[in-house]
Tab-separated table of C-alpha atoms and ligand atoms in Angstrom:
chain	number	residue	atom	x	y	z
A	15	MET	CA	95.573	99.014	69.074
A	16	SER	CA	98.998	99.821	67.528
A	17	ALA	CA	102.352	98.588	68.992
A	18	THR	CA	102.945	102.155	70.092
A	19	ALA	CA	99.669	102.622	72.004
A	20	GLU	CA	99.727	104.441	75.348
A	21	LYS	CA	99.575	102.279	78.534
A	22	ILE	CA	96.193	102.780	79.865
A	23	ALA	CA	95.858	103.111	83.699
A	24	PRO	CA	95.193	99.837	85.578
A	25	LEU	CA	91.943	99.395	87.404
A	26	PRO	CA	91.878	97.808	90.880
A	27	GLY	CA	90.927	94.469	89.240
A	28	ASP	CA	94.059	94.683	87.156
A	29	ILE	CA	96.251	95.118	89.931
A	30	ARG	CA	94.475	92.196	91.773
A	31	LEU	CA	95.331	90.030	88.750
A	32	MET	CA	99.083	91.037	88.948
A	33	LYS	CA	99.362	88.643	91.931
A	34	GLY	CA	101.854	85.980	90.852
A	35	GLN	CA	102.593	87.760	87.546
A	36	HIS	CA	104.909	90.285	88.251
A	37	PRO	CA	105.869	92.598	91.112
A	38	ILE	CA	103.689	95.642	91.633
A	39	VAL	CA	105.505	99.086	91.768
A	40	SER	CA	104.116	101.974	93.581
A	41	LEU	CA	105.109	105.043	95.508
A	42	THR	CA	103.415	107.881	97.276
A	43	ALA	CA	102.776	111.250	95.655
A	44	TYR	CA	101.177	114.468	96.904
A	45	THR	CA	101.738	117.015	93.960
A	46	THR	CA	101.203	117.086	90.349
A	47	PRO	CA	104.837	117.431	89.252
A	48	MET	CA	105.823	114.412	91.553
A	49	ALA	CA	102.979	112.366	90.220
A	50	ALA	CA	103.963	113.251	86.601
A	51	ALA	CA	107.517	112.191	87.487
A	52	MET	CA	106.466	108.787	88.547
A	53	ASP	CA	103.472	108.043	86.226
A	54	ALA	CA	105.446	105.803	83.563
A	55	HIS	CA	107.224	103.986	86.555
A	56	CYS	CA	104.524	103.005	88.761
A	57	ASP	CA	101.443	100.711	88.508
A	58	PHE	CA	99.631	102.766	91.283
A	59	VAL	CA	100.385	105.784	92.876
A	60	LEU	CA	98.859	106.509	96.569
A	61	VAL	CA	98.035	109.776	97.831
A	62	GLY	CA	98.966	108.712	101.379
A	63	ASP	CA	97.926	110.483	104.632
A	64	SER	CA	101.693	110.611	104.949
A	65	VAL	CA	101.158	113.739	103.309
A	66	GLY	CA	100.475	115.563	106.777
A	67	MET	CA	104.071	114.747	107.981
A	68	VAL	CA	105.907	114.959	104.827
A	69	LEU	CA	104.225	118.205	103.314
A	70	HIS	CA	102.306	119.916	106.213
A	71	GLY	CA	104.915	119.416	109.152
A	72	LEU	CA	102.406	117.517	111.330
A	73	PRO	CA	103.747	115.158	114.066
A	74	SER	CA	101.705	112.219	112.956
A	75	THR	CA	98.871	111.322	110.385
A	76	LEU	CA	96.117	111.941	112.952
A	77	GLY	CA	95.519	115.669	111.948
A	78	VAL	CA	95.099	114.905	108.200
A	79	THR	CA	91.618	115.917	106.870
A	80	MET	CA	89.312	115.070	104.039
A	81	GLU	CA	89.915	118.477	102.573
A	82	MET	CA	93.543	117.795	102.509
A	83	MET	CA	93.174	114.431	100.954
A	84	ILE	CA	91.018	115.868	98.466
A	85	LEU	CA	93.228	118.906	97.603
A	86	HIS	CA	96.228	116.447	97.148
A	87	GLY	CA	94.430	113.850	95.374
A	88	LYS	CA	93.150	116.360	92.842
A	89	ALA	CA	96.769	117.739	92.262
A	90	VAL	CA	98.065	114.195	91.821
A	91	ALA	CA	95.454	113.139	89.501
A	92	ARG	CA	96.376	115.897	87.197
A	93	GLY	CA	99.864	114.380	87.024
A	94	LEU	CA	98.947	110.749	86.156
A	95	THR	CA	97.970	109.235	82.790
A	96	LYS	CA	99.344	105.587	83.114
A	97	ALA	CA	99.279	104.896	86.718
A	98	MET	CA	96.222	104.080	88.974
A	99	MET	CA	95.549	106.333	91.796
A	100	VAL	CA	94.507	105.370	95.396
A	101	VAL	CA	93.570	107.990	97.874
A	102	ASP	CA	94.004	107.211	101.747
A	103	MET	CA	90.905	107.648	103.939
A	104	PRO	CA	92.274	109.903	106.900
A	105	PHE	CA	91.723	109.114	110.466
A	106	GLY	CA	88.157	109.790	111.703
A	107	SER	CA	86.587	109.455	108.317
A	108	TYR	CA	85.537	105.763	108.172
A	109	GLU	CA	85.757	104.032	111.432
A	110	GLU	CA	82.455	105.157	112.981
A	111	SER	CA	80.200	103.005	110.678
A	112	PRO	CA	80.163	101.318	107.113
A	113	GLN	CA	77.784	104.343	106.226
A	114	GLN	CA	79.945	107.153	107.453
A	115	ALA	CA	82.931	105.158	105.622
A	116	PHE	CA	80.730	104.984	102.341
A	117	ARG	CA	79.941	108.654	102.439
A	118	ASN	CA	83.603	109.796	102.744
A	119	ALA	CA	85.134	107.194	100.376
A	120	ALA	CA	82.433	107.986	97.775
A	121	ARG	CA	83.305	112.000	98.207
A	122	LEU	CA	87.127	111.128	97.776
A	123	MET	CA	86.347	109.116	94.817
A	124	ALA	CA	83.988	111.769	93.162
A	125	GLU	CA	85.955	114.932	93.844
A	126	THR	CA	89.651	113.420	93.111
A	127	GLY	CA	88.882	110.833	90.416
A	128	ALA	CA	90.706	108.028	92.388
A	129	ALA	CA	89.973	104.629	91.426
A	130	ALA	CA	90.008	103.117	94.911
A	131	VAL	CA	90.652	104.154	98.569
A	132	LYS	CA	92.974	102.822	101.365
A	133	LEU	CA	92.022	102.264	104.798
A	134	GLU	CA	93.885	100.998	107.714
A	135	GLY	CA	92.592	98.145	109.813
A	136	GLY	CA	92.210	94.341	109.455
A	137	ARG	CA	89.462	92.292	111.284
A	138	THR	CA	87.776	95.266	112.733
A	139	MET	CA	87.345	96.970	109.395
A	140	ALA	CA	86.381	93.759	107.528
A	141	GLU	CA	82.519	94.548	107.556
A	142	THR	CA	83.239	98.099	106.392
A	143	ILE	CA	85.413	96.812	103.516
A	144	GLY	CA	82.533	94.458	102.347
A	145	PHE	CA	79.977	97.417	102.671
A	146	LEU	CA	82.133	99.526	100.321
A	147	VAL	CA	83.112	96.940	97.997
A	148	LYS	CA	79.608	95.840	97.343
A	149	ARG	CA	78.748	99.545	96.800
A	150	GLY	CA	81.263	100.173	94.040
A	151	VAL	CA	84.272	101.402	96.246
A	152	PRO	CA	87.438	99.318	95.524
A	153	VAL	CA	89.313	99.110	98.759
A	154	MET	CA	93.079	98.587	99.554
A	155	ALA	CA	93.570	97.521	103.028
A	156	HIS	CA	96.431	98.328	105.617
A	157	ILE	CA	97.577	96.074	108.143
A	158	GLY	CA	100.602	95.575	110.584
A	159	LEU	CA	101.818	98.872	111.580
A	160	THR	CA	98.964	101.265	111.128
A	161	PRO	CA	100.164	104.790	111.764
A	162	GLN	CA	96.561	105.973	112.496
A	163	SER	CA	96.532	103.964	115.542
A	164	ILE	CA	99.982	104.952	116.879
A	165	ASN	CA	98.230	105.721	120.258
A	166	THR	CA	96.934	102.437	120.795
A	167	LEU	CA	99.592	100.500	119.348
A	168	GLY	CA	102.326	102.262	121.653
A	169	GLY	CA	104.278	104.031	118.567
A	170	TYR	CA	105.865	102.934	115.459
A	171	LYS	CA	106.883	99.327	116.593
A	172	VAL	CA	107.137	96.271	114.388
A	173	GLN	CA	104.027	94.434	114.325
A	174	GLY	CA	103.340	90.755	114.337
A	175	ARG	CA	106.440	89.396	116.172
A	176	ALA	CA	105.999	86.031	117.931
A	177	GLU	CA	102.509	85.278	119.035
A	178	GLN	CA	101.120	88.348	117.509
A	179	ALA	CA	101.771	86.783	113.939
A	180	GLU	CA	98.383	84.795	113.854
A	181	ALA	CA	96.533	87.976	114.616
A	182	ILE	CA	98.117	89.656	111.756
A	183	LEU	CA	97.572	86.614	109.361
A	184	ALA	CA	93.887	86.746	110.550
A	185	ASP	CA	93.645	90.344	109.545
A	186	ALA	CA	95.018	89.644	106.244
A	187	LYS	CA	92.619	86.986	105.460
A	188	ALA	CA	89.627	88.874	106.936
A	189	VAL	CA	90.211	91.935	104.513
A	190	ALA	CA	90.816	89.847	101.606
A	191	GLU	CA	87.776	87.778	102.179
A	192	ALA	CA	85.827	91.143	102.883
A	193	GLY	CA	86.681	92.014	99.203
A	194	ALA	CA	89.809	94.219	99.455
A	195	PHE	CA	91.527	94.129	96.173
A	196	SER	CA	95.014	94.405	97.889
A	197	VAL	CA	96.623	94.673	101.183
A	198	VAL	CA	99.606	97.012	102.303
A	199	LEU	CA	101.716	95.108	104.969
A	200	GLU	CA	103.522	97.780	107.051
A	201	LYS	CA	106.687	96.912	109.515
A	202	ILE	CA	105.962	93.310	109.898
A	203	PRO	CA	108.641	90.357	110.112
A	204	GLN	CA	109.751	89.179	106.739
A	205	LYS	CA	108.638	85.561	107.441
A	206	LEU	CA	105.167	86.650	108.338
A	207	ALA	CA	104.706	88.777	105.212
A	208	ASP	CA	105.936	85.685	103.112
A	209	ARG	CA	103.223	83.527	104.775
A	210	ILE	CA	100.696	86.053	104.089
A	211	THR	CA	101.647	86.625	100.562
A	212	ALA	CA	101.372	82.720	100.156
A	213	GLU	CA	98.128	82.483	101.895
A	214	VAL	CA	95.814	85.343	100.786
A	215	ALA	CA	94.502	85.419	97.272
A	216	VAL	CA	95.036	89.193	96.976
A	217	PRO	CA	98.323	91.037	96.293
A	218	THR	CA	100.417	92.087	99.141
A	219	ILE	CA	102.272	95.503	99.073
A	220	GLY	CA	104.954	95.567	101.394
A	221	ILE	CA	106.601	98.494	103.280
A	222	GLY	CA	109.110	97.116	105.728
A	223	ALA	CA	107.693	93.809	104.966
A	224	SER	CA	109.487	91.304	102.543
A	225	ALA	CA	110.963	91.504	99.014
A	226	GLY	CA	108.596	88.305	98.546
A	227	CYS	CA	105.433	90.543	98.661
A	228	ASP	CA	103.446	91.099	95.691
A	229	GLY	CA	104.460	94.642	95.325
A	230	GLN	CA	106.395	97.411	97.133
A	231	ILE	CA	105.635	100.862	98.196
A	232	LEU	CA	107.569	103.768	99.791
A	233	VAL	CA	106.921	107.303	100.736
A	234	VAL	CA	108.576	109.139	97.729
A	235	ASP	CA	110.099	111.959	99.813
A	236	ASP	CA	111.836	109.135	102.008
A	237	MET	CA	113.354	107.295	98.911
A	238	LEU	CA	114.594	110.646	97.462
A	239	GLY	CA	116.108	111.867	100.378
A	240	LEU	CA	113.833	115.038	100.559
A	241	PHE	CA	112.283	114.252	104.015
A	242	THR	CA	115.156	113.893	106.287
A	243	ALA	CA	113.536	114.468	109.959
A	244	PHE	CA	114.036	110.707	110.307
A	245	LYS	CA	114.687	107.602	108.122
A	246	PRO	CA	112.935	104.111	108.874
A	247	LYS	CA	115.139	101.137	108.675
A	248	PHE	CA	113.000	100.077	105.938
A	249	VAL	CA	113.586	103.079	103.628
A	250	LYS	CA	116.238	102.750	100.919
A	251	ARG	CA	117.446	106.269	99.810
A	252	TYR	CA	117.712	106.195	95.882
A	253	ALA	CA	119.029	109.785	95.818
A	254	ASN	CA	119.863	112.465	98.220
A	255	LEU	CA	117.971	115.490	96.831
A	256	GLY	CA	117.652	117.262	100.220
A	257	ASP	CA	121.485	117.619	100.287
A	258	GLU	CA	121.385	118.748	96.482
A	259	MET	CA	118.858	121.235	97.410
A	260	GLN	CA	120.800	122.660	100.214
A	261	VAL	CA	123.891	123.224	98.032
A	262	ALA	CA	121.580	125.021	95.495
A	263	LEU	CA	119.759	127.190	98.190
A	264	ALA	CA	123.150	128.289	99.531
A	265	ALA	CA	124.550	129.027	96.137
A	266	TYR	CA	121.330	131.260	95.238
A	267	ALA	CA	121.651	133.087	98.609
A	268	GLU	CA	125.509	133.828	98.040
A	269	ASP	CA	124.751	135.013	94.309
A	270	VAL	CA	122.129	137.332	95.583
A	271	ARG	CA	124.229	138.547	98.447
A	272	ALA	CA	127.228	139.101	96.061
A	273	ARG	CA	124.884	140.808	93.325
A	274	ARG	CA	125.972	138.033	90.964
A	275	PHE	CA	122.282	137.153	90.416
A	276	PRO	CA	120.443	138.235	88.259
A	277	GLY	CA	123.077	138.096	85.531
A	278	SER	CA	122.896	139.988	82.132
A	279	GLU	CA	121.049	136.873	80.655
A	280	HIS	CA	118.414	137.200	83.140
A	281	VAL	CA	117.293	140.958	82.740
A	282	PHE	CA	115.440	142.948	79.975
A	283	ALA	CA	116.711	145.619	77.811
A	284	ASP	CA	114.747	149.072	77.298
A	285	GLN	CA	114.172	148.219	73.688
A	286	ALA	CA	112.854	144.648	72.425
A	287	PRO	CA	115.582	143.172	70.289
A	288	GLN	CA	115.315	143.879	66.260
A	289	LYS	CA	113.620	140.995	64.635
A	290	ASP	CA	115.899	139.312	61.929
A	291	ALA	CA	114.717	141.003	58.710
A	292	LYS	CA	114.981	137.822	56.663
A	293	LYS	CA	112.831	135.778	58.645
B	7	KIV	O1	100.333	107.169	104.026
B	7	KIV	C1	101.254	106.474	103.391
B	7	KIV	O2	101.960	107.094	102.833
B	7	KIV	C2	100.979	105.213	103.494
B	7	KIV	C3	102.039	104.255	102.916
B	7	KIV	C4	103.283	104.558	103.728
B	7	KIV	C5	101.545	102.874	102.675
B	7	KIV	O3	99.915	104.609	104.079
């Protein structure tokens, strides 16, 4: 391989081996251009079911379907050459039985080209995770605040405080022992995230967890300031593209109303310009 060889997308096993080496960088993406923009910066890109809230205006992730995940998974795959792609299993596509989970995970991987799927749940999903992994489906687990369960969790509250901490630790151990290659820790106390990171063998990917996790993930529209309906405490805004977009949209509307757009450089003459005779 030459010194300038292109980076090859990692596989789940490579991500697993990054624990204790260097921090794992990841973001969500839902479209080809956004995936292409982050490809060189991320180790993996998640086609999150947050797509339902961020792009489709749904009130939660519960209404997200397999068809939506496949459509957005295919779009993201077209933008990636260097980063690994993980696709979320939507609510209702895996909880019923390991067999149902396998059918839908296999479909997601076959139709989108994803290297792995992510599903929410700890000890209750351990059997399903083992079933999938033994049949060729790499699984990223997601514990702590699991947004598909907001109706039983009672909203988007911090999980794992005080006496709940042992239960979340048990979830992390159960999914790792079942064969998950990594585990997302969402909205749990920092100390608990650090303890899980120290005690489980697979990489922890934090979102609202701790800088000590093995990696971090954010919803891209949150960190770019494109999704402004609300901002969770754990989101750091790296840009305010939503504000910049408003400035551009208002300028366009003003130009059209004042007949300043299109300008002479944007319109076409009756005759095509003469080609330079010397060329
Ligand atoms: O759906 C999603 O975007 C996620 C991340 C927030 C981890 O699950």
